[in-house]
PDB file of C-alpha atoms and ligand atoms in Angstrom:
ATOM      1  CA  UNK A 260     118.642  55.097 -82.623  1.00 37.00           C
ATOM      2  CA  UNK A 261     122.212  55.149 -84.157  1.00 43.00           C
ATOM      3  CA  UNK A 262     123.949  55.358 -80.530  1.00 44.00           C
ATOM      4  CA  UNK A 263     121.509  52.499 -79.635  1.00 40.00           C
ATOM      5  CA  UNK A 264     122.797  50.498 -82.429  1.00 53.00           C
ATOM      6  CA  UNK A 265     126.498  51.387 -81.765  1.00 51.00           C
ATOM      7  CA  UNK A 266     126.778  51.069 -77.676  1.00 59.00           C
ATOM      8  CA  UNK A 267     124.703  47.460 -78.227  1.00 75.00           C
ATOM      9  CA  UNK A 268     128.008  46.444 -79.608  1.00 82.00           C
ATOM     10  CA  UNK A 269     130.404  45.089 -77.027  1.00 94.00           C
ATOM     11  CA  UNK A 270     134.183  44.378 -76.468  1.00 98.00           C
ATOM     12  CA  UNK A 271     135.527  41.724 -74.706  1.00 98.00           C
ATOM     13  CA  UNK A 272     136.591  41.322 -71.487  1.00 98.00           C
ATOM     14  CA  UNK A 273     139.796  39.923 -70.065  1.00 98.00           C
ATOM     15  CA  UNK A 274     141.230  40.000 -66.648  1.00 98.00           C
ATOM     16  CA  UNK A 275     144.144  39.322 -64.895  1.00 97.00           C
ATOM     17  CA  UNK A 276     145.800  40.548 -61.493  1.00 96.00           C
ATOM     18  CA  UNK A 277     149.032  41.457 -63.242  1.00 94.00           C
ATOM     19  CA  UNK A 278     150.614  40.646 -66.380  1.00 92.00           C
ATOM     20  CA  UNK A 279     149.808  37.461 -66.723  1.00 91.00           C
ATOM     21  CA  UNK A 280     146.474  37.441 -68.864  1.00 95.00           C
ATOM     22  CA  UNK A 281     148.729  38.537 -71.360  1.00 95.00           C
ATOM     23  CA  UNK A 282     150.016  35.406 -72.151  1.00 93.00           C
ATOM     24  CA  UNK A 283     146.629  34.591 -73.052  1.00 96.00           C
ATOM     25  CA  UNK A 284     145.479  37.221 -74.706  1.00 97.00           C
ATOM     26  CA  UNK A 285     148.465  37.328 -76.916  1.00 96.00           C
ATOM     27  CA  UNK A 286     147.083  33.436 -78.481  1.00 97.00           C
ATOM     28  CA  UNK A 287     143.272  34.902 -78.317  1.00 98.00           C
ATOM     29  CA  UNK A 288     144.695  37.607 -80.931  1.00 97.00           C
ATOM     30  CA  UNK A 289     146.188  34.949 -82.769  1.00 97.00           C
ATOM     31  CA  UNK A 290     143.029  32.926 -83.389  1.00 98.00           C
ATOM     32  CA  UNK A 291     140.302  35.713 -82.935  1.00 98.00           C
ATOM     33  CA  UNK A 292     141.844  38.704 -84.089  1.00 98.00           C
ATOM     34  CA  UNK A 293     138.725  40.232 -85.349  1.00 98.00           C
ATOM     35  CA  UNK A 294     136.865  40.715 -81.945  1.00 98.00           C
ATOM     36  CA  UNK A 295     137.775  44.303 -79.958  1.00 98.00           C
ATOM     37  CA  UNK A 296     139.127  43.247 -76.279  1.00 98.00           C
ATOM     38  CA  UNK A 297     139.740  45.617 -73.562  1.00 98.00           C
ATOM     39  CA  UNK A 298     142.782  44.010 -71.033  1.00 98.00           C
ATOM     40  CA  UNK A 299     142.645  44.810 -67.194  1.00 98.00           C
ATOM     41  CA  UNK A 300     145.516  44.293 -65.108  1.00 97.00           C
ATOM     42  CA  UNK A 301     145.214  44.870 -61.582  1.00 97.00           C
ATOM     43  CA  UNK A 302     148.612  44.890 -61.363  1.00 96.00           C
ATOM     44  CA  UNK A 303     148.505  47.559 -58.616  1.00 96.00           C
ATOM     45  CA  UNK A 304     147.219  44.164 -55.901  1.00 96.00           C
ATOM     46  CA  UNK A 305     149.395  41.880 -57.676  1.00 94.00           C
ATOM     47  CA  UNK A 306     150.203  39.088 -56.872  1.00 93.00           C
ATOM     48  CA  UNK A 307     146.598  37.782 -55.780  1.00 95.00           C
ATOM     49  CA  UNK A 308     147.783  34.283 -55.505  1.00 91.00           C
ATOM     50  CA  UNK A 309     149.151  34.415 -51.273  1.00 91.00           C
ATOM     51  CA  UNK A 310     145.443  36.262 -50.717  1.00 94.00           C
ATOM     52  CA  UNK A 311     142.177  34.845 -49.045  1.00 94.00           C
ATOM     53  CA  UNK A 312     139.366  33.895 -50.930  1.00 93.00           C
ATOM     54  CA  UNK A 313     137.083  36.804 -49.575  1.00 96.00           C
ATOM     55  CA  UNK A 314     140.074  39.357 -50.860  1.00 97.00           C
ATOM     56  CA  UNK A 315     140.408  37.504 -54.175  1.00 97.00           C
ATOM     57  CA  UNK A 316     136.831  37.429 -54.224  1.00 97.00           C
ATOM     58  CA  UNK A 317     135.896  41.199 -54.128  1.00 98.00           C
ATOM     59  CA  UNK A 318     139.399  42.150 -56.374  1.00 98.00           C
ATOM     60  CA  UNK A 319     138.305  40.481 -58.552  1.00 98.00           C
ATOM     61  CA  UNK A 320     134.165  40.670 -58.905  1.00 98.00           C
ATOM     62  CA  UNK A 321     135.719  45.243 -58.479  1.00 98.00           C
ATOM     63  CA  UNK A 322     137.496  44.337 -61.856  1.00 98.00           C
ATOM     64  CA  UNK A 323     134.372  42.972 -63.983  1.00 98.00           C
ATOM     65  CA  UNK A 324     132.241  44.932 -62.843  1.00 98.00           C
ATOM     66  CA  UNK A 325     134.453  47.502 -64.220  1.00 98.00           C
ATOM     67  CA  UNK A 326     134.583  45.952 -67.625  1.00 98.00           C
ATOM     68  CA  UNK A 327     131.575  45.344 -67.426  1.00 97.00           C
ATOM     69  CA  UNK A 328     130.730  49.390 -66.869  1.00 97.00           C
ATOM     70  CA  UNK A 329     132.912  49.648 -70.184  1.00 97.00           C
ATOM     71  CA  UNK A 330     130.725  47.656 -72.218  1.00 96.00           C
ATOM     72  CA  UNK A 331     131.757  44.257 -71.940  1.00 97.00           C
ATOM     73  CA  UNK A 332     129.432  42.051 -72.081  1.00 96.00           C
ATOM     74  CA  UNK A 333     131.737  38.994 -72.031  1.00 97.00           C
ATOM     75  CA  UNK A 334     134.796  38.834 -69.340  1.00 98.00           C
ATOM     76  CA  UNK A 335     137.653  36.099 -69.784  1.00 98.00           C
ATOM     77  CA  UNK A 336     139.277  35.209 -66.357  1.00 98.00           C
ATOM     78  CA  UNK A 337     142.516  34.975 -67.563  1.00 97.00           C
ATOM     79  CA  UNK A 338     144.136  34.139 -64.111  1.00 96.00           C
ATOM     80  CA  UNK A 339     143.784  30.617 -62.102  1.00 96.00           C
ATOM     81  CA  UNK A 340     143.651  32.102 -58.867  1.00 95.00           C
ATOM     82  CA  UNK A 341     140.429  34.469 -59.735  1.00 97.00           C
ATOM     83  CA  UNK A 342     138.957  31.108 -61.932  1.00 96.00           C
ATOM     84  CA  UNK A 343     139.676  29.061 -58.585  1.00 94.00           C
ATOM     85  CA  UNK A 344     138.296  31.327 -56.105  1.00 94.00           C
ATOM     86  CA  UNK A 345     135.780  33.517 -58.265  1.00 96.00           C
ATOM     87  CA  UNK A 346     134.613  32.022 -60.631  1.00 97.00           C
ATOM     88  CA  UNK A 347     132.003  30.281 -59.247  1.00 96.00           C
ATOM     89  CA  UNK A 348     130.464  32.787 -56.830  1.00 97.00           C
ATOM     90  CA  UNK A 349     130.094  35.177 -59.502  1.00 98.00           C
ATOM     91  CA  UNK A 350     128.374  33.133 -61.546  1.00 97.00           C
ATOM     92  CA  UNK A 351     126.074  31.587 -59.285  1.00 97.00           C
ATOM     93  CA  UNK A 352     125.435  35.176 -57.218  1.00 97.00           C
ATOM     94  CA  UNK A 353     126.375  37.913 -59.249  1.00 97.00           C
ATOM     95  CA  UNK A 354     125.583  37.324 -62.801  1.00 97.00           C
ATOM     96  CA  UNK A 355     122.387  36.081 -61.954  1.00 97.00           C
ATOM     97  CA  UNK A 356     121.621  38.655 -59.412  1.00 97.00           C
ATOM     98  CA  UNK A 357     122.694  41.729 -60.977  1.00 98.00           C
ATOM     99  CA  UNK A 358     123.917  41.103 -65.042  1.00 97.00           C
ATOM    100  CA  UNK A 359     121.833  38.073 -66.277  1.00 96.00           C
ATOM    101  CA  UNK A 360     122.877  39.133 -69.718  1.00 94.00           C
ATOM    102  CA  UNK A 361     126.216  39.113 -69.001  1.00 97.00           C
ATOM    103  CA  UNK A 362     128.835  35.937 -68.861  1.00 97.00           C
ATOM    104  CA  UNK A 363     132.501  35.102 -67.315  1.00 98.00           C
ATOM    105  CA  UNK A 364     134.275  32.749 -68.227  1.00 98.00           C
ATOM    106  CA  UNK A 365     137.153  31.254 -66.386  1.00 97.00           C
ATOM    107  CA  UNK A 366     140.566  29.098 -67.594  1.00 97.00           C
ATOM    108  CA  UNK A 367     140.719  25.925 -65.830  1.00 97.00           C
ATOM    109  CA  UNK A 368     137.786  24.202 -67.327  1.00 96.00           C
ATOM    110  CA  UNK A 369     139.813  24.736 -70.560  1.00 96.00           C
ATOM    111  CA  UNK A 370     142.834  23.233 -69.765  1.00 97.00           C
ATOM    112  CA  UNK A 371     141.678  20.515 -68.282  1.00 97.00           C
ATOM    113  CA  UNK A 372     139.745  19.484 -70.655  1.00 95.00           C
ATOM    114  CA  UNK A 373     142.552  19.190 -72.904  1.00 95.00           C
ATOM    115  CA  UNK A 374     144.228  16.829 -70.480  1.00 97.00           C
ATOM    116  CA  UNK A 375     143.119  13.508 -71.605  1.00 95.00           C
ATOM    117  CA  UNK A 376     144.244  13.662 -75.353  1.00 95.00           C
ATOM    118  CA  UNK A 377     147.805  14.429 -73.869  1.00 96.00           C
ATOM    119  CA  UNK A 378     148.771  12.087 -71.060  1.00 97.00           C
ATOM    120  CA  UNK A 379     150.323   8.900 -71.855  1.00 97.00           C
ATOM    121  CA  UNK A 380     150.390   7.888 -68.072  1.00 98.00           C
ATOM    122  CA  UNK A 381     147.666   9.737 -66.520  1.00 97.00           C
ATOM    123  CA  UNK A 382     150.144  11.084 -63.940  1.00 98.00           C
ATOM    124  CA  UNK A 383     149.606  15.202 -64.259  1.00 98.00           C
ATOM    125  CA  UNK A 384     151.533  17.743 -63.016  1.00 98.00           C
ATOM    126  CA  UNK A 385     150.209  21.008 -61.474  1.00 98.00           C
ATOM    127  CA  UNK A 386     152.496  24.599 -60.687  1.00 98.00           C
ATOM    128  CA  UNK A 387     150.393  27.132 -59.630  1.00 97.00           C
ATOM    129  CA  UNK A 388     150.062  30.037 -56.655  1.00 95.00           C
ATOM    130  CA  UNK A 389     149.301  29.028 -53.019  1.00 94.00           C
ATOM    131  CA  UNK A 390     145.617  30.257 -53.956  1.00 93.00           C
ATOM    132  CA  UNK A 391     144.907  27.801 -57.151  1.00 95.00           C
ATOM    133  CA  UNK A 392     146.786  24.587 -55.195  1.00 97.00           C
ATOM    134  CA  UNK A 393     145.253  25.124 -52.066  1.00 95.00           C
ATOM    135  CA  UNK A 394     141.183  25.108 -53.487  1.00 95.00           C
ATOM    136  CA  UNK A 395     142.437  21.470 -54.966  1.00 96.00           C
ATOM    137  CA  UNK A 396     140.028  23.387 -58.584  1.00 96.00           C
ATOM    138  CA  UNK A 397     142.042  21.370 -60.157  1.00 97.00           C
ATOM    139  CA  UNK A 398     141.912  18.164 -58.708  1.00 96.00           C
ATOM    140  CA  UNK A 399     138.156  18.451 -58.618  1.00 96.00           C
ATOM    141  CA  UNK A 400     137.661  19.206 -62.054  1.00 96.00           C
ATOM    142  CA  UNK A 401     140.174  16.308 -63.495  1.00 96.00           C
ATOM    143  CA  UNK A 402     138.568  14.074 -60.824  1.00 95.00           C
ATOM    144  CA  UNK A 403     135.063  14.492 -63.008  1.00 95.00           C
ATOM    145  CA  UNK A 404     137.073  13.866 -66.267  1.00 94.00           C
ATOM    146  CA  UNK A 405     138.309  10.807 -65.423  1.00 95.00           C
ATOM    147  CA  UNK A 406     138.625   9.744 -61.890  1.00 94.00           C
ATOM    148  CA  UNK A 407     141.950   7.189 -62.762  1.00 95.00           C
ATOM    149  CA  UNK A 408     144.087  10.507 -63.645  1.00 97.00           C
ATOM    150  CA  UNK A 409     146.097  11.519 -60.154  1.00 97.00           C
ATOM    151  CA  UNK A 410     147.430  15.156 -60.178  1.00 97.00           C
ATOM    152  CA  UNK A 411     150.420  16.291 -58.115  1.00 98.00           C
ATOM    153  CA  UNK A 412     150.055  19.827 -56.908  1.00 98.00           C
ATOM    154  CA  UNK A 413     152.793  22.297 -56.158  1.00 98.00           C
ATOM    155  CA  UNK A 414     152.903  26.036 -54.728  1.00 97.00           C
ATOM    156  CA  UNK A 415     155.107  28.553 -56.268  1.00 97.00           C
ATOM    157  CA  UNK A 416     154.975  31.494 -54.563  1.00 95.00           C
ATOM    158  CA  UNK A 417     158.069  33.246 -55.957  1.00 95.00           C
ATOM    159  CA  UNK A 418     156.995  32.951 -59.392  1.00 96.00           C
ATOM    160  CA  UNK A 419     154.742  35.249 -59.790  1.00 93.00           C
ATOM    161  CA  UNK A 420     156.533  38.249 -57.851  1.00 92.00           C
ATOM    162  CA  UNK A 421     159.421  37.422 -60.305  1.00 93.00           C
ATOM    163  CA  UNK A 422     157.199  37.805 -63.239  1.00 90.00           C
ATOM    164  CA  UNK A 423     155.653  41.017 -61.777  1.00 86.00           C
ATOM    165  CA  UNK A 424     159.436  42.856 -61.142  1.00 88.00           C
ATOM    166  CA  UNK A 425     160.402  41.794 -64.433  1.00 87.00           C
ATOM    167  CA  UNK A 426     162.767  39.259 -63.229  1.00 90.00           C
ATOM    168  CA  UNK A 427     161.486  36.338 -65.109  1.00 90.00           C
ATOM    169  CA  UNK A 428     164.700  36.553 -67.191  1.00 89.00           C
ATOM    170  CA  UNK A 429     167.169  37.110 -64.482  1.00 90.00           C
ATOM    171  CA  UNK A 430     169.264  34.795 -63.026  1.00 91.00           C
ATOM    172  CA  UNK A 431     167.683  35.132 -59.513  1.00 90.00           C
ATOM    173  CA  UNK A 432     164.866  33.144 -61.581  1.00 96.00           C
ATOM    174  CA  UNK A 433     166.832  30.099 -61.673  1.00 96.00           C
ATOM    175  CA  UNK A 434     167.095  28.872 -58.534  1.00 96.00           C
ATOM    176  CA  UNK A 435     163.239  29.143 -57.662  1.00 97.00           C
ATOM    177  CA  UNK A 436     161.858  27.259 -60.893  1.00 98.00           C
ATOM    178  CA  UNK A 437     164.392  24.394 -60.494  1.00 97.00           C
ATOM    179  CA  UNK A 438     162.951  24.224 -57.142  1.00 97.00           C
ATOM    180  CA  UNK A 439     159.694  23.517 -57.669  1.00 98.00           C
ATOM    181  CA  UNK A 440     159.798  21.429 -60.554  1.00 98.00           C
ATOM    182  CA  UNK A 441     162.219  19.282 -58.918  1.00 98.00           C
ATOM    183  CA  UNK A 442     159.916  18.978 -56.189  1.00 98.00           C
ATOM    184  CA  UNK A 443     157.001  18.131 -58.281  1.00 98.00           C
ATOM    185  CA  UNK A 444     158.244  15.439 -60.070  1.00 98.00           C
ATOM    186  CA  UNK A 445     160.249  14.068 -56.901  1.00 98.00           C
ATOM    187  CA  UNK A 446     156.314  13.710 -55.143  1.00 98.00           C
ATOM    188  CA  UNK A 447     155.767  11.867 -58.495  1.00 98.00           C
ATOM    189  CA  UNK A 448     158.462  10.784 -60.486  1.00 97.00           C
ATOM    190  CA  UNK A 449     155.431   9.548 -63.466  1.00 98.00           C
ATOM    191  CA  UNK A 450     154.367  12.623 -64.478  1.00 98.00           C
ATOM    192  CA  UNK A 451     154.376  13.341 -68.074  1.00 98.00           C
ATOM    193  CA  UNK A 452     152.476  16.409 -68.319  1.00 98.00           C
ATOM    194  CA  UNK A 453     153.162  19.730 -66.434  1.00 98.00           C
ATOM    195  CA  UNK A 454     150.858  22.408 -66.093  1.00 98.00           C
ATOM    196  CA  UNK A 455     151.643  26.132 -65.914  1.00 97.00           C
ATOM    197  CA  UNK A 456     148.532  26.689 -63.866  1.00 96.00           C
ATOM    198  CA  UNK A 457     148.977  30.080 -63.838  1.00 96.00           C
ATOM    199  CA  UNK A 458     149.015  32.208 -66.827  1.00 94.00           C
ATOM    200  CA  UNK A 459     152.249  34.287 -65.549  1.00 92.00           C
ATOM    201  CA  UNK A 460     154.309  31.445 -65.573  1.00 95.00           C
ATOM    202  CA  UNK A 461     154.314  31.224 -69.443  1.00 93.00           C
ATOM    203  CA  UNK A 462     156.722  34.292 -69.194  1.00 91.00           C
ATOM    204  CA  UNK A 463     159.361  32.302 -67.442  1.00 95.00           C
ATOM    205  CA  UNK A 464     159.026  29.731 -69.963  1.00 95.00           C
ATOM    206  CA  UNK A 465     162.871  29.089 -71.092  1.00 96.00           C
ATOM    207  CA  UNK A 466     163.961  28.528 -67.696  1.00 97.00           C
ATOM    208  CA  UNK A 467     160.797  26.214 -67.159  1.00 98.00           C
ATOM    209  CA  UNK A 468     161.961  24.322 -70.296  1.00 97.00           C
ATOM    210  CA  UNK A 469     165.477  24.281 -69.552  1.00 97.00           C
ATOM    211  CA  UNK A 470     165.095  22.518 -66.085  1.00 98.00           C
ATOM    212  CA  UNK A 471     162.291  20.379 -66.968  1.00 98.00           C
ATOM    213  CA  UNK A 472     162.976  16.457 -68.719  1.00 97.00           C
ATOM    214  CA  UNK A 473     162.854  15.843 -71.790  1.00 94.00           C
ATOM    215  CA  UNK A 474     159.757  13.421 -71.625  1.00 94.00           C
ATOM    216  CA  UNK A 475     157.452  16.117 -69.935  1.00 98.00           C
ATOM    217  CA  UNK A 476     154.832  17.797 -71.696  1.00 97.00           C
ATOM    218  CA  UNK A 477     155.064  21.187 -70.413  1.00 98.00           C
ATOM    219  CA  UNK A 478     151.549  22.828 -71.387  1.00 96.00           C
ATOM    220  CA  UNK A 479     150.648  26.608 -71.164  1.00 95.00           C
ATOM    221  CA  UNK A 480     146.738  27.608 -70.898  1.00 95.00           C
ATOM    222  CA  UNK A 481     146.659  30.087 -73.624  1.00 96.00           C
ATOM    223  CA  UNK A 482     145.845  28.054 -76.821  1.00 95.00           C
ATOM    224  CA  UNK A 483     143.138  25.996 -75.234  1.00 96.00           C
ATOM    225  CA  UNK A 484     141.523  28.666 -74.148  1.00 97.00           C
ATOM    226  CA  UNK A 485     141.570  30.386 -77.462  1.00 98.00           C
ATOM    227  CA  UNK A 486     140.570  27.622 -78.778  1.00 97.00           C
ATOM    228  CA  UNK A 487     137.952  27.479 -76.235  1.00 97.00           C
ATOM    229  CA  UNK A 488     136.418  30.571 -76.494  1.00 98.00           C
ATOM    230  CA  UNK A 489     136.120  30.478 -80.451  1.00 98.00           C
ATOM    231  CA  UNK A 490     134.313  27.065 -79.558  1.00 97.00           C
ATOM    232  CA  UNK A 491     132.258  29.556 -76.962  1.00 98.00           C
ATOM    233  CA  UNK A 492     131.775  32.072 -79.922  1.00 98.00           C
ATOM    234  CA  UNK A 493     130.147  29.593 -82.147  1.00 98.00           C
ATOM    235  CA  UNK A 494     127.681  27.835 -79.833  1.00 98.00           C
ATOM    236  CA  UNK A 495     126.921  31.406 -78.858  1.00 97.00           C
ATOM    237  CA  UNK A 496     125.539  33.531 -81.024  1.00 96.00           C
ATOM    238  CA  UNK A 497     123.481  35.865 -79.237  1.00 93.00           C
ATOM    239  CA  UNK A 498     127.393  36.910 -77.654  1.00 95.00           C
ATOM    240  CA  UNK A 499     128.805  36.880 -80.809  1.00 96.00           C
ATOM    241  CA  UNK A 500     126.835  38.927 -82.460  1.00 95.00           C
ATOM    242  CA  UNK A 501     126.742  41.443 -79.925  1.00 95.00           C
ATOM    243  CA  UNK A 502     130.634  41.342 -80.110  1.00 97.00           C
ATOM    244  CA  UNK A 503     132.308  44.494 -81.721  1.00 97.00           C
ATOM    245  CA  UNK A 504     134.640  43.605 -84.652  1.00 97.00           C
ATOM    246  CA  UNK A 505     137.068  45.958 -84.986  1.00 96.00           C
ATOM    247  CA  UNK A 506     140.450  44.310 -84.682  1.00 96.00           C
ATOM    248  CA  UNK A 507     141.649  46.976 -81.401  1.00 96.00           C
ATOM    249  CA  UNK A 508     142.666  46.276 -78.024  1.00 97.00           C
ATOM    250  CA  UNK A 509     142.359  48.845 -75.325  1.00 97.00           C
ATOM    251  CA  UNK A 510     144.632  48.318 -72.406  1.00 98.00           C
ATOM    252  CA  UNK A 511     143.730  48.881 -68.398  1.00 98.00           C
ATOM    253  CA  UNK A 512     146.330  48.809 -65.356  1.00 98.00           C
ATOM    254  CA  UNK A 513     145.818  50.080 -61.957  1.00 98.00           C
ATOM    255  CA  UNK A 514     149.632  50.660 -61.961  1.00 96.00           C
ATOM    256  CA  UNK A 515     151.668  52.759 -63.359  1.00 94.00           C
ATOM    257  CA  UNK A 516     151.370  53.105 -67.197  1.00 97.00           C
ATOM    258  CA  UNK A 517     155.001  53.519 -67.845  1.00 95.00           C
ATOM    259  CA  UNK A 518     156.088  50.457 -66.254  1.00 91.00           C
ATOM    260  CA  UNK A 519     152.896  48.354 -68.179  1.00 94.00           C
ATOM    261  CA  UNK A 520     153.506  49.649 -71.522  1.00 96.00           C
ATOM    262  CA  UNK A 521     157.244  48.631 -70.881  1.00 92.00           C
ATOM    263  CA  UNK A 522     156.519  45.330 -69.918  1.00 89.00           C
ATOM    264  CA  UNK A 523     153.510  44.636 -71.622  1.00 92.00           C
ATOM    265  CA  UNK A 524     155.308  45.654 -74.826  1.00 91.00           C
ATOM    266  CA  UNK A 525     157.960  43.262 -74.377  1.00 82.00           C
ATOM    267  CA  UNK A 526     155.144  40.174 -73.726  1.00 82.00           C
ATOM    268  CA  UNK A 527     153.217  40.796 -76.479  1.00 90.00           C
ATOM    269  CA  UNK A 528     155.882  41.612 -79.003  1.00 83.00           C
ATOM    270  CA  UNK A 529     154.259  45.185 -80.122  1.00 88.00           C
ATOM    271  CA  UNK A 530     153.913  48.588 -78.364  1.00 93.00           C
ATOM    272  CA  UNK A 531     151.124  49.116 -76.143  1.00 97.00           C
ATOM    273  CA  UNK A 532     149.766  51.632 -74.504  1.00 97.00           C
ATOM    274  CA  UNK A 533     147.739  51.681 -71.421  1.00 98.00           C
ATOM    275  CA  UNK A 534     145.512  53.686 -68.986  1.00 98.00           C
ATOM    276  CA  UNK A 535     145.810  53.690 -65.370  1.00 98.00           C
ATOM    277  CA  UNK A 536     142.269  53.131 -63.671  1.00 98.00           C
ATOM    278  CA  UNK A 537     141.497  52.834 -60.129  1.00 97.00           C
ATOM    279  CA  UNK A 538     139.267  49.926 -58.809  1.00 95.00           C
TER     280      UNK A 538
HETATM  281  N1  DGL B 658     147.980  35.075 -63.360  1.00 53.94           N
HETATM  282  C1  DGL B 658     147.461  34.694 -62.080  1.00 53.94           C
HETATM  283  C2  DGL B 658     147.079  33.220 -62.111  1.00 53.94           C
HETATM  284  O1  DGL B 658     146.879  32.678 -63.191  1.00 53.94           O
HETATM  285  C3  DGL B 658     148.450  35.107 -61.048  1.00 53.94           C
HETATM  286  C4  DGL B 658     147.915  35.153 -59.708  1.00 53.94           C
HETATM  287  C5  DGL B 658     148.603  36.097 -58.787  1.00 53.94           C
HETATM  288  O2  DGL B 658     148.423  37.303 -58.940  1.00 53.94           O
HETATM  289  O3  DGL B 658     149.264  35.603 -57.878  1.00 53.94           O
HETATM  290  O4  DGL B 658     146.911  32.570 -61.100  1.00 53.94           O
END
């Protein structure tokens, strides 16, 4: 009866190819600090962003299954490219098929949502990997918000392999970001609001800032979807109260822990250390 009790209570989920999720999980601590998460980083098949949709597809339905094996009962997408290319087949096929008590939740729903409130000119602004830009998510999902807003999409490839060698500081950095934003807002020169679409590019964030003008919102994913998922939490409480509260995170790569705990360390701004799994 007791371990019935104790393994009813679950952790939550959150995913990411790499190090990216990071940069949300670090603002889900900030506003939900009370939950127990466990972080998976596939950081092994990193980047997924240049793969098909089939490949992103089985990465990452591998990866919630797993957290799912460890008790999760509620998995955050923190990535765009698995929100943009998974999302929706798992929950239309596998949630229902195999875990109809279980839920994933993706990112983009959450920062677009957010949009409206922020532009001044309706002219948006989206970075994000070849993946996220290329299955238009985006566009489709501002389109049913309000069909007058135009959004500008742009691939940046190099990003996310400079995030991943732990480059995003370098000066090798500089030249790609100035790149692409200077392409974005040459295709339209109205945009006032720039989204990191993908949640590694929040770690190259003082470069973004320094070649980006003044007027230009630059917004990063991670507080809406906090924000989003204690919004979740509280229309939800058959999840919540199945959620553990005990303040820990457990962390998951399918990398090399030395190089994670390094890195991840440095992200979130305490030590961490990981386990290596294999999907
Ligand atoms: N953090 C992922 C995203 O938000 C990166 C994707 C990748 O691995 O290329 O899209």
């Amino acid at each position: 009866m007791e371990e019935k009790e104790l393994s009813k209570l679950k952790p939550i989920g959150v995913f990411d190819s790499g190090y990216g999720g990071l940069t949300i999980l670090k603002e889900i601590l900030r506003l939900l600090p009370q939950y127990d998460y466990i972080y998976l980083g596939d950081n092994a098949r990193a980047p997924y962003g240049t793969r098909s949709f089939d490949v992103v597809y089985d990465f990452t339905r591998q990866a919630v299954e797993e957290l799912f094996s460890r008790g999760c009962r509620l998995v955050i997408l923190a990535c765009n490219t698995a929100s943009a290319k998974a999302l929706r087949t798992l929950q239309e096929q596998l949630i229902p098929d195999k875990y109809p008590d279980h839920r994933v939740l993706g990112v983009i729903l959450p920062t677009v949502e957010c949009l409206p409130v922020i532009t001044k000119t309706g002219h948006i602004g989206l970075l994000a990997t070849p993946g996220t830009v290329k299955s238009h998510s985006y566009k489709l999902e501002v389109a049913k918000i309000d069909p007058e807003m135009t959004i500008t999409e742009v691939e940046c490839p190099m990003w996310v392999p400079l995030v991943e060698s732990g480059e995003f500081d370098g000066p090798g950095a500089d030249y790609f970001v100035k790149k692409r934003i200077n392409t974005l807002l040459e295709m339209d020169p109205q945009i006032d609001t720039m989204i990191l679409g993908c949640t590694h590019y929040p770690l190259l964030l003082p470069k973004i800032r320094q070649y980006t003008p003044k007027g230009v919102s630059i917004l990063a994913q991670g507080e809406f979807v906090a924000r989003s998922l204690e919004n979740y939490m509280k229309r939800h409480s058959e999840i919540e109260g199945e959620t553990s509260k005990g303040g820990s995170v457990q962390f998951l790569t399918t990398e090399n822990t030395d190089k994670f705990d390094s890195l991840a360390s440095l992200f979130l701004g305490k030590d961490v250390i990981s386990s290596r799994i294999y999907l």
